[in-house]
Coordinates of C-alpha atoms in Angstrom, one line a residue:
M287 CA -149.7 -87.3 194.9
S288 CA -146.9 -84.9 195.7
T289 CA -143.8 -85.9 197.6
A290 CA -144.9 -83.5 200.4
E291 CA -147.6 -86.0 201.3
L292 CA -145.3 -89.0 201.6
P293 CA -144.5 -88.6 205.3
D294 CA -148.2 -88.7 206.1
V295 CA -148.6 -91.8 203.8
R296 CA -145.9 -93.7 205.6
S297 CA -147.3 -92.8 209.0
R298 CA -150.6 -94.7 208.1
L299 CA -149.0 -97.7 206.4
H300 CA -147.8 -101.0 207.9
P301 CA -144.1 -101.1 208.6
D302 CA -143.5 -103.5 205.7
D303 CA -145.7 -101.5 203.3
A304 CA -143.1 -98.9 202.4
G305 CA -140.6 -101.3 201.1
E306 CA -143.1 -103.3 199.1
L307 CA -144.6 -100.1 197.8
L308 CA -141.2 -98.8 196.7
N309 CA -140.2 -102.1 195.1
G310 CA -143.5 -102.2 193.2
Q311 CA -143.2 -98.6 192.1
A312 CA -139.6 -99.2 190.9
K313 CA -140.7 -102.2 188.8
V314 CA -143.5 -100.2 187.3
L315 CA -141.3 -97.2 186.4
E316 CA -138.7 -99.5 184.9
L317 CA -141.4 -101.0 182.7
I318 CA -142.6 -97.5 181.7
A319 CA -139.0 -96.5 180.9
D320 CA -138.5 -99.5 178.7
A321 CA -141.7 -98.6 176.8
A322 CA -143.3 -101.9 177.8
P323 CA -146.9 -102.5 176.6
L324 CA -149.5 -100.9 178.7
R325 CA -151.2 -104.2 179.6
E326 CA -147.9 -105.4 181.1
V327 CA -147.4 -102.2 183.1
L328 CA -151.0 -102.4 184.5
D329 CA -150.6 -106.1 185.3
E330 CA -147.5 -105.2 187.4
I331 CA -149.4 -102.3 189.2
L332 CA -152.3 -104.6 190.1
A333 CA -150.1 -107.4 191.1
S334 CA -148.2 -105.1 193.5
L335 CA -151.4 -103.9 195.1
E336 CA -152.8 -107.4 195.4
R337 CA -149.7 -108.4 197.2
L338 CA -150.3 -105.6 199.7
I339 CA -154.0 -106.4 200.0
P340 CA -154.2 -110.3 199.8
Q341 CA -158.0 -110.6 199.8
A342 CA -158.4 -108.1 196.9
R343 CA -158.8 -108.7 193.2
C344 CA -158.2 -105.6 191.1
S345 CA -158.9 -104.4 187.6
V346 CA -158.3 -101.3 185.5
L347 CA -160.8 -100.2 182.9
L348 CA -159.8 -97.6 180.2
L349 CA -162.1 -94.9 179.2
D350 CA -163.0 -94.3 175.5
R351 CA -163.9 -90.6 175.7
V352 CA -165.3 -90.6 172.2
R353 CA -167.8 -93.4 172.8
G354 CA -168.2 -92.7 176.6
T355 CA -167.5 -96.4 177.5
L356 CA -165.0 -98.3 179.6
H357 CA -163.0 -101.1 178.3
H358 CA -160.8 -103.9 179.7
G359 CA -157.3 -102.7 180.6
S360 CA -156.0 -105.3 183.1
A361 CA -157.5 -107.8 185.6
P362 CA -155.0 -110.6 186.4
R363 CA -157.2 -112.4 188.9
L364 CA -160.7 -111.8 187.5
S365 CA -162.4 -114.4 185.4
A366 CA -162.7 -114.0 181.6
A367 CA -166.4 -114.2 181.8
Y368 CA -166.7 -111.3 184.2
I369 CA -164.2 -109.3 182.3
A370 CA -166.3 -109.8 179.1
S371 CA -169.4 -108.8 181.0
I372 CA -168.1 -105.3 182.0
D373 CA -166.1 -104.6 178.8
G374 CA -167.8 -101.7 177.1
L375 CA -169.5 -100.5 180.2
A376 CA -171.3 -97.2 179.7
V377 CA -170.1 -94.2 181.7
A378 CA -173.2 -93.2 183.6
D379 CA -174.5 -92.5 187.1
G380 CA -175.8 -95.9 188.4
A381 CA -173.7 -98.1 186.0
G382 CA -172.0 -100.1 188.8
S383 CA -169.1 -98.7 190.7
C384 CA -166.8 -98.1 187.7
G385 CA -169.4 -96.4 185.4
T386 CA -170.5 -94.2 188.3
A387 CA -167.0 -93.3 189.4
A388 CA -166.0 -92.3 185.8
A389 CA -169.3 -90.3 185.4
R390 CA -168.9 -88.4 188.8
N391 CA -165.0 -88.3 188.7
E392 CA -165.0 -89.4 192.3
A393 CA -164.4 -92.7 194.3
V394 CA -167.5 -94.9 194.6
V395 CA -167.7 -97.7 197.2
A396 CA -170.3 -100.5 196.9
F397 CA -170.1 -102.2 200.3
D398 CA -172.4 -105.1 199.1
V399 CA -173.2 -105.4 195.4
R400 CA -176.2 -107.5 196.2
R401 CA -177.9 -104.6 197.9
D402 CA -176.3 -101.6 196.1
P403 CA -178.9 -100.1 193.6
R404 CA -176.1 -99.2 191.2
W405 CA -175.4 -102.9 190.7
V406 CA -178.8 -104.0 189.7
D407 CA -177.7 -104.8 186.1
F408 CA -174.4 -106.5 187.2
R409 CA -175.3 -108.5 190.3
G410 CA -175.6 -111.8 188.5
H411 CA -172.2 -111.4 186.9
A412 CA -170.6 -110.4 190.2
E413 CA -172.1 -113.3 192.1
A414 CA -171.0 -115.8 189.4
A415 CA -167.4 -114.4 189.7
G416 CA -167.6 -114.6 193.6
L417 CA -167.5 -110.8 194.1
R418 CA -169.5 -109.1 196.9
S419 CA -168.0 -105.6 197.2
C420 CA -166.4 -103.2 194.7
W421 CA -164.6 -100.0 195.3
S422 CA -163.8 -97.9 192.2
T423 CA -161.5 -94.9 192.0
P424 CA -161.3 -92.7 188.8
I425 CA -157.8 -92.6 187.2
V426 CA -157.4 -88.9 186.4
G427 CA -155.4 -87.7 183.4
R428 CA -153.3 -84.6 183.0
D429 CA -156.4 -82.6 182.1
G430 CA -158.1 -83.5 185.4
M431 CA -160.7 -85.7 183.8
P432 CA -160.9 -89.5 184.0
V433 CA -158.9 -91.7 181.7
G434 CA -160.1 -94.9 183.3
T435 CA -161.1 -96.5 186.6
F436 CA -159.2 -98.5 189.2
A437 CA -161.4 -101.1 190.9
V438 CA -160.7 -103.2 194.0
Y439 CA -163.1 -106.2 194.5
H440 CA -163.5 -108.4 197.7
P441 CA -165.3 -111.8 198.1
L442 CA -167.2 -110.4 201.1
P443 CA -168.9 -107.1 201.9
H444 CA -166.1 -104.7 202.5
R445 CA -165.4 -101.0 203.2
P446 CA -161.9 -99.8 202.5
A447 CA -159.7 -98.8 205.5
A448 CA -157.5 -95.7 205.5
R449 CA -154.4 -97.8 204.6
E450 CA -156.2 -99.3 201.6
R451 CA -157.2 -95.9 200.4
L452 CA -153.7 -94.6 200.6
L453 CA -152.3 -97.6 198.7
V454 CA -155.0 -97.3 196.0
D455 CA -154.3 -93.6 195.7
R456 CA -150.6 -94.4 195.1
F457 CA -151.2 -97.1 192.6
T458 CA -153.9 -95.1 190.9
H459 CA -151.4 -92.4 190.4
L460 CA -149.0 -94.9 188.9
A461 CA -151.7 -96.2 186.6
S462 CA -152.4 -92.6 185.5
V463 CA -148.7 -92.1 184.7
A464 CA -148.6 -95.4 182.8
I465 CA -151.7 -94.6 180.8
D466 CA -150.5 -91.1 179.9
H467 CA -147.1 -92.5 178.9
A468 CA -148.7 -95.2 176.8
G469 CA -150.8 -92.5 175.1
L470 CA -147.7 -90.5 174.3
I471 CA -145.9 -93.7 173.0
G472 CA -149.0 -94.6 171.0
D473 CA -149.2 -91.1 169.5
L474 CA -145.5 -91.3 168.7
V475 CA -145.8 -94.8 167.1
A476 CA -148.9 -93.6 165.1
S477 CA -147.0 -90.5 164.0
E478 CA -144.0 -92.6 162.9
E479 CA -146.3 -95.0 161.1
R480 CA -148.0 -92.1 159.3
F481 CA -144.7 -90.7 158.4
R482 CA -143.5 -94.1 157.2
R483 CA -146.6 -94.5 155.1
S484 CA -146.5 -91.0 153.7
F485 CA -142.8 -91.5 153.0
D486 CA -142.6 -95.0 151.7
D487 CA -146.0 -95.1 149.9
N488 CA -145.8 -91.5 148.5
S489 CA -146.0 -91.3 144.7
L490 CA -143.5 -88.4 145.0
G491 CA -139.9 -89.3 145.1
M492 CA -138.5 -88.6 148.6
A493 CA -135.2 -88.8 150.4
L494 CA -133.8 -88.1 153.9
L495 CA -130.3 -86.6 154.0
G496 CA -127.9 -86.2 156.9
L497 CA -126.3 -82.9 157.6
D498 CA -123.4 -83.9 155.5
R499 CA -126.0 -84.1 152.6
T500 CA -125.5 -87.8 152.2
I501 CA -128.7 -89.8 151.3
A502 CA -129.7 -91.8 154.4
R503 CA -133.1 -93.1 153.2
T504 CA -135.2 -93.1 150.0
N505 CA -138.7 -94.2 149.2
T506 CA -139.9 -96.6 146.4
A507 CA -140.9 -93.7 144.1
L508 CA -137.4 -92.2 144.1
A509 CA -135.8 -95.6 143.5
A510 CA -138.1 -96.1 140.5
L511 CA -137.4 -92.6 139.2
N512 CA -133.6 -93.1 139.5
P513 CA -132.4 -93.5 135.9
G514 CA -129.2 -95.3 137.0
G515 CA -131.0 -98.0 138.9
D516 CA -128.3 -98.3 141.5
P517 CA -129.1 -97.8 145.2
L518 CA -129.0 -94.1 146.2
V519 CA -128.5 -94.6 149.9
G520 CA -124.9 -93.6 150.8
C521 CA -124.6 -91.3 147.8
R522 CA -124.1 -87.6 148.1
L523 CA -127.0 -85.6 146.7
A524 CA -124.6 -83.6 144.6
D525 CA -123.7 -86.9 142.8
V526 CA -127.4 -87.6 142.0
V527 CA -129.0 -84.2 141.3
T528 CA -127.6 -81.3 139.3
P529 CA -129.6 -78.0 139.2
T530 CA -130.4 -76.6 135.7
T531 CA -129.2 -73.2 136.9
G532 CA -126.9 -72.2 139.7
S533 CA -125.2 -74.7 142.0
L534 CA -126.6 -77.1 144.6
E535 CA -124.3 -75.7 147.2
A536 CA -125.9 -72.2 146.8
R537 CA -129.3 -73.8 147.2
F538 CA -128.3 -75.3 150.5
D539 CA -126.7 -72.1 151.6
D540 CA -130.0 -70.3 151.0
L541 CA -131.8 -73.0 153.0
D542 CA -129.4 -72.9 155.9
R543 CA -129.8 -69.1 156.2
D544 CA -133.6 -69.4 156.4
G545 CA -134.4 -72.9 157.5
A546 CA -138.1 -72.2 157.7
T547 CA -138.5 -71.6 153.9
P548 CA -137.9 -74.6 151.6
V549 CA -135.9 -74.1 148.5
V550 CA -137.4 -75.2 145.1
F551 CA -135.5 -75.6 141.9
E552 CA -135.4 -77.6 138.7
A553 CA -132.7 -80.1 138.2
V554 CA -131.5 -83.2 136.4
L555 CA -131.6 -86.5 138.1
H556 CA -128.9 -88.8 136.8
G557 CA -128.4 -91.4 139.5
G558 CA -124.6 -91.2 140.2
E559 CA -121.3 -89.8 139.1
A560 CA -120.9 -92.0 136.0
H561 CA -124.2 -91.0 134.6
D562 CA -125.6 -91.5 131.1
S563 CA -126.9 -88.2 129.7
H564 CA -129.4 -90.1 127.6
R565 CA -131.0 -91.4 130.8
E566 CA -131.3 -88.2 132.7
V567 CA -134.7 -87.2 134.1
Q568 CA -135.9 -83.6 134.4
V569 CA -137.2 -83.0 137.9
E570 CA -138.3 -80.3 140.3
V571 CA -136.6 -80.6 143.7
T572 CA -137.8 -79.2 147.0
V573 CA -135.5 -79.3 150.0
S574 CA -136.5 -78.4 153.5
L575 CA -134.8 -78.5 156.8
L576 CA -136.1 -80.8 159.6
P577 CA -135.1 -79.6 163.1
A578 CA -134.4 -81.8 166.2
R579 CA -136.3 -81.4 169.5
N580 CA -133.7 -78.8 170.6
G581 CA -134.4 -76.7 167.5
H582 CA -131.0 -77.4 165.9
P583 CA -131.0 -78.8 162.3
A584 CA -131.3 -82.6 162.3
Q585 CA -131.6 -83.7 158.6
Y586 CA -132.8 -82.5 155.2
V587 CA -136.0 -83.7 153.5
V588 CA -135.9 -83.8 149.7
N589 CA -138.9 -84.1 147.5
V590 CA -138.3 -85.0 143.8
F591 CA -141.1 -84.5 141.3
D592 CA -140.8 -86.0 137.8
L593 CA -141.4 -83.2 135.2
T594 CA -141.6 -85.6 132.3
E595 CA -145.4 -85.7 132.2
R596 CA -145.7 -82.0 132.9
R597 CA -143.3 -81.2 130.1
A598 CA -145.1 -83.6 127.7
A599 CA -148.4 -82.0 128.6
E600 CA -146.9 -78.5 128.1
R601 CA -145.6 -79.6 124.7
D602 CA -148.9 -81.1 123.7
R603 CA -150.7 -78.0 124.9
R604 CA -148.3 -75.8 123.0
A605 CA -148.6 -77.9 119.9
R606 CA -152.3 -77.8 120.0
L607 CA -152.2 -74.0 120.5
E608 CA -149.8 -73.6 117.6
A609 CA -152.0 -75.8 115.4
E610 CA -155.1 -73.8 116.4
T611 CA -153.2 -70.5 115.9
A612 CA -152.0 -71.7 112.4
R613 CA -155.6 -72.7 111.6
R614 CA -157.0 -69.4 112.6
T615 CA -154.2 -67.5 110.8
A616 CA -154.8 -69.5 107.7
E617 CA -158.5 -68.7 107.9
E618 CA -157.8 -65.0 108.6
H619 CA -155.4 -64.9 105.7
S620 CA -157.9 -66.6 103.4
H621 CA -160.6 -64.1 104.6
A622 CA -158.2 -61.2 104.2
K623 CA -157.3 -62.3 100.7
S624 CA -161.0 -62.5 99.8
E625 CA -161.6 -59.1 101.2
L626 CA -158.6 -57.7 99.5
L627 CA -159.7 -59.1 96.1
A628 CA -163.2 -57.7 96.6
A629 CA -161.7 -54.3 97.7
V630 CA -159.3 -54.2 94.7
G631 CA -162.2 -55.0 92.4
H632 CA -164.2 -52.2 94.0
E633 CA -161.4 -49.7 93.8
A634 CA -160.6 -50.6 90.2
R635 CA -164.2 -50.6 89.0
T636 CA -164.6 -46.8 89.1
P637 CA -161.6 -45.9 87.0
I638 CA -162.3 -48.7 84.6
Q639 CA -165.8 -47.5 84.2
A640 CA -164.4 -44.0 83.5
I641 CA -162.1 -45.4 80.9
V642 CA -164.9 -47.3 79.2
G643 CA -167.2 -44.3 79.4
F644 CA -164.8 -41.8 77.9
A645 CA -163.7 -44.3 75.2
E646 CA -167.3 -44.7 74.1
L647 CA -167.7 -41.0 74.2
L648 CA -164.7 -40.6 71.9
G649 CA -166.1 -43.3 69.5
T650 CA -169.7 -42.1 69.3
I651 CA -169.6 -38.3 69.5
D652 CA -167.6 -35.8 67.4
L653 CA -165.7 -33.7 69.9
D654 CA -163.6 -30.7 69.3
E655 CA -159.9 -30.8 70.1
A656 CA -160.2 -29.4 73.6
Q657 CA -162.9 -31.9 74.5
R658 CA -160.9 -34.8 73.1
R659 CA -157.8 -33.7 75.1
E660 CA -160.0 -33.5 78.2
A661 CA -161.5 -37.0 77.6
L662 CA -158.1 -38.5 76.9
G663 CA -156.8 -36.8 80.1
H664 CA -159.5 -38.5 82.1
I665 CA -158.7 -41.8 80.4
S666 CA -155.1 -41.4 81.1
A667 CA -155.7 -40.5 84.8
A668 CA -158.0 -43.4 85.3
A669 CA -155.6 -45.8 83.6
G670 CA -152.8 -44.4 85.8
H671 CA -154.9 -45.0 88.9
V672 CA -155.5 -48.6 87.9
M673 CA -151.8 -49.1 87.2
D674 CA -150.9 -47.6 90.5
L675 CA -153.4 -49.9 92.2
L676 CA -152.0 -53.0 90.5
A677 CA -148.5 -51.9 91.3
E678 CA -149.4 -51.5 95.0
V679 CA -151.1 -54.9 95.0
L680 CA -148.0 -56.5 93.5
D681 CA -145.7 -54.7 96.0
L682 CA -147.8 -55.8 98.9
S683 CA -147.8 -59.4 97.8
R684 CA -144.0 -59.2 97.4
V685 CA -143.6 -57.7 100.9
E686 CA -145.8 -60.4 102.5
A687 CA -143.8 -63.1 100.6
G688 CA -140.5 -61.4 101.6
V689 CA -139.3 -61.2 98.0
L690 CA -139.6 -57.4 97.4
P691 CA -136.3 -56.2 95.9
I692 CA -134.7 -53.6 98.2
A693 CA -131.6 -51.6 97.3
V694 CA -130.5 -50.1 100.6
E695 CA -128.1 -47.1 100.4
P696 CA -127.3 -44.0 102.4
V697 CA -130.1 -41.5 101.7
V698 CA -130.4 -37.9 102.9
L699 CA -133.9 -37.9 104.4
R700 CA -134.5 -34.1 103.9
D701 CA -133.9 -34.5 100.1
V702 CA -136.5 -37.2 99.8
V703 CA -139.0 -35.1 101.8
S704 CA -138.4 -32.1 99.5
E705 CA -139.1 -34.3 96.5
V706 CA -142.4 -35.6 98.1
F707 CA -143.5 -32.0 98.8
A708 CA -142.8 -31.0 95.2
L709 CA -144.9 -34.0 93.9
L710 CA -147.8 -33.2 96.3
S711 CA -147.8 -29.4 96.0
T712 CA -150.7 -29.3 93.6
R713 CA -152.9 -31.5 95.9
A714 CA -151.9 -29.4 98.9
D715 CA -152.7 -26.2 97.1
H716 CA -156.1 -27.6 96.2
R717 CA -157.0 -28.0 99.9
E718 CA -155.0 -24.9 100.9
V719 CA -152.7 -27.1 103.1
R720 CA -149.3 -25.7 104.0
L721 CA -146.4 -28.2 103.8
S722 CA -143.2 -27.7 105.9
H723 CA -140.4 -29.8 107.4
H724 CA -138.0 -29.4 110.3
L725 CA -135.2 -31.9 109.5
A726 CA -131.5 -31.9 110.0
D727 CA -128.9 -33.5 107.7
D728 CA -129.8 -37.0 108.8
V729 CA -128.7 -39.8 106.5
V730 CA -130.7 -43.1 106.7
L731 CA -130.1 -46.5 105.2
A732 CA -133.0 -47.1 102.9
D733 CA -134.1 -47.8 99.3
R734 CA -134.6 -44.3 98.0
R735 CA -137.6 -45.1 95.7
R736 CA -139.3 -47.1 98.4
L737 CA -138.7 -44.4 101.0
R738 CA -140.2 -41.8 98.6
Q739 CA -143.2 -44.2 98.2
V740 CA -143.7 -44.4 102.0
L741 CA -143.5 -40.6 102.5
L742 CA -145.8 -40.0 99.5
N743 CA -148.4 -42.1 101.2
L744 CA -148.0 -40.6 104.6
V745 CA -147.9 -36.9 103.5
G746 CA -150.7 -37.6 101.0
N747 CA -152.9 -39.1 103.7
S748 CA -152.2 -36.1 105.9
I749 CA -153.2 -33.7 103.1
R750 CA -156.3 -35.7 102.3
H751 CA -157.5 -36.4 105.9
G752 CA -156.2 -33.3 107.6
R753 CA -158.0 -30.0 108.0
S754 CA -158.7 -28.0 104.9
G755 CA -156.5 -24.9 105.2
G756 CA -154.4 -26.8 107.7
H757 CA -150.7 -27.6 108.1
V758 CA -148.7 -30.8 107.5
V759 CA -145.3 -30.9 109.2
V760 CA -142.5 -33.5 108.7
R761 CA -140.1 -33.3 111.7
R762 CA -137.3 -35.1 113.3
G763 CA -138.6 -37.3 116.1
A764 CA -137.4 -37.1 119.7
E765 CA -135.3 -39.8 121.4
A766 CA -138.4 -40.7 123.4
L767 CA -139.9 -42.0 120.2
G768 CA -136.9 -44.3 119.6
G769 CA -134.4 -41.9 118.1
G770 CA -130.7 -42.0 118.8
D771 CA -128.5 -45.1 119.2
G772 CA -128.3 -45.8 115.5
W773 CA -131.8 -44.8 114.5
V774 CA -133.4 -41.8 112.9
V775 CA -137.1 -41.2 113.8
T776 CA -139.3 -39.0 111.6
S777 CA -142.9 -38.0 112.3
V778 CA -145.5 -36.8 109.8
D779 CA -148.0 -34.6 111.7
D780 CA -151.3 -33.1 110.6
D781 CA -154.0 -31.1 112.4
G782 CA -157.0 -33.1 111.2
P783 CA -159.7 -34.7 113.3
G784 CA -157.6 -37.8 114.0
I785 CA -158.2 -41.5 113.5
P786 CA -161.2 -42.9 115.4
A787 CA -160.1 -44.9 118.5
D788 CA -161.9 -48.1 117.5
F789 CA -160.3 -47.9 114.0
L790 CA -156.7 -47.6 115.3
P791 CA -156.1 -51.4 115.6
R792 CA -157.1 -51.7 111.8
A793 CA -155.3 -48.6 110.6
F794 CA -152.7 -50.7 108.7
T795 CA -155.2 -53.2 107.2
S796 CA -155.6 -52.8 103.5
F797 CA -158.9 -51.1 102.4
A798 CA -160.1 -50.9 106.0
R799 CA -162.9 -48.4 106.6
P800 CA -164.1 -46.7 109.8
D801 CA -167.5 -48.0 110.8
A802 CA -168.9 -44.5 111.3
V803 CA -167.4 -41.0 111.4
S804 CA -169.1 -38.0 112.9
V805 CA -168.0 -34.4 113.1
P806 CA -166.7 -33.8 116.6
S807 CA -168.5 -31.2 118.7
S808 CA -165.3 -29.4 119.0
A809 CA -164.8 -28.9 115.3
P810 CA -165.1 -25.4 113.9
P811 CA -168.4 -24.3 112.3
A812 CA -166.9 -24.5 108.8
A813 CA -166.0 -28.1 109.2
S814 CA -167.8 -30.5 106.9
S815 CA -167.8 -34.1 105.8
Q816 CA -164.9 -33.3 103.5
D817 CA -162.7 -32.7 106.6
Y818 CA -163.9 -36.1 107.9
P819 CA -163.9 -38.4 104.9
E820 CA -165.2 -42.0 105.3
E821 CA -163.4 -43.5 102.3
S822 CA -161.2 -46.6 102.9
I823 CA -157.5 -46.2 103.5
G824 CA -156.7 -48.3 100.5
L825 CA -153.4 -50.3 100.3
G826 CA -151.2 -47.3 101.3
L827 CA -150.7 -47.6 105.0
G828 CA -150.4 -51.4 105.0
L829 CA -147.9 -51.3 102.1
S830 CA -146.0 -48.4 103.8
R831 CA -145.6 -50.4 107.0
G832 CA -144.4 -53.4 104.9
L833 CA -141.9 -51.3 103.0
A834 CA -140.6 -49.7 106.2
H835 CA -140.1 -53.2 107.7
A836 CA -138.4 -54.4 104.5
M837 CA -135.9 -51.5 104.9
G838 CA -135.1 -52.6 108.5
G839 CA -137.4 -50.0 110.1
E840 CA -140.9 -49.7 111.4
L841 CA -144.0 -47.5 110.9
T842 CA -146.4 -46.8 113.8
V843 CA -149.1 -44.4 114.8
G844 CA -147.5 -42.0 117.3
H845 CA -150.7 -40.5 118.5
S846 CA -154.1 -39.6 117.1
G847 CA -156.8 -37.3 118.5
P848 CA -158.9 -34.3 117.9
D849 CA -155.8 -32.1 117.5
G850 CA -154.4 -34.3 114.7
T851 CA -152.5 -37.5 113.9
S852 CA -148.8 -38.2 114.0
M853 CA -147.3 -41.1 112.0
V854 CA -143.9 -42.2 113.2
L855 CA -141.3 -43.7 110.8
R856 CA -138.2 -45.2 112.3
L857 CA -135.2 -46.1 110.1
P858 CA -131.6 -47.2 110.7
A859 CA -129.1 -44.3 110.5
A860 CA -126.2 -44.7 108.1
G861 CA -123.2 -45.8 110.0
G862 CA -125.3 -46.5 113.1
S863 CA -125.7 -49.7 115.2
G864 CA -129.4 -50.1 114.6
H865 CA -129.4 -51.7 111.2

């Protein structure tokens, strides 16, 4: 009821009603302001009305909107038996005065309950309580829908006068205010209880800080996590928590600039200024800003998560991964060793058979001098191949064991390339391959003999696998390939068909062999299987990479495709910073 209606209300009330009404209203508002229990506030409202209407006995039923039922709120002068009989009354048209008023959201007057059809199920209870009439008014909430009913009973048949209607309207409004306020208080209490439970019973360590960053409250989990054991309340957070990186002050500055986004950081919880480093706890800290009702910062909320179990799990997972990796590596090494032995046996069998065959030939057949020299030449070449193979196996095993003797010295790269070209000229002439280099006077730090061994393998592979009648070039690499800044990069380029894409990951594996090689459709008509050999790569590339690494450098495949392959050798420059 608005204040604009008050003059009309007063004009219809008795002269003494206004004072009693104001006194009763004042008492009710005081109780509401003091957050008194709803039952106590409703009792005062009904008592005030009953003083103004002496023959009346009043009650308030509260609506449970979920169940659609009415329940006892207050009835100071009604019997306990009658109160129990209507407690839980269903909201429905025809369910007495109160059930009907709540269902229709309008006042319902039963002049005589003995004759009113809406009271058929409740007449016996009413007569036992000495009640003959009941006038019920819905108590309307802020949403315009009933939150309860306000009933006025009389011992005789009765129809409310205008004065009574005005008084009930006023006290019904007070009851609505009281119920609404109680709901807000109840929600607040429930919210505080939920917060208390979520705070105190949380397994995560939690603390509330004042704006001065002093701990005002902690929960049980944080107290248990505290390695110092002393109470943390009253301590500054800076005395308890130290970030692993950066400063705590900087974290709070970040939070104060953007209060909506919590800050998260790892820290050490040590429980006070005089802390023991052996009792520190690794934690993850989350700090958020809690605003007041006016939107200004009120306090900080700090969550502290113990990282001990997470770190232990990470260590265990890492240890299991390392163990599994070691197991797989050992199996791979064992498998690779078996494959290497089989491959070496296969590679050595052919020259050994040649040696045995020519030796038998010399022992069983009379040959002239030229034939003998030719047979001895084949024996010598086969023996040399076996010796080279054994030497490479020995070198590879030394490289893998890290015991290969390396004598690093300044070496002019161009001189070594010229030596390699001279040694491979006959092979190049046989395939009509032209050899050339574009090198400056670069000086590298390397073992001269091992560098020659690497280049012999790279250039030899380019001659063997490049195009017949093609061109092999050794050139100084660009800075984009890693040159400069203490390094010298050299590339060995051919114009062959390239390394198959699926074979590139195994290019440096000893005795690896492409699964299948076919002549590309773009190859010239004269191309044949000789230009696209399928033999294994032997030990050469794997050994060359190991030798390059042993000299402080690296060997990689720069690129490979239908237009040729480029092998890139990167070595430290003499006097540079790369070694």
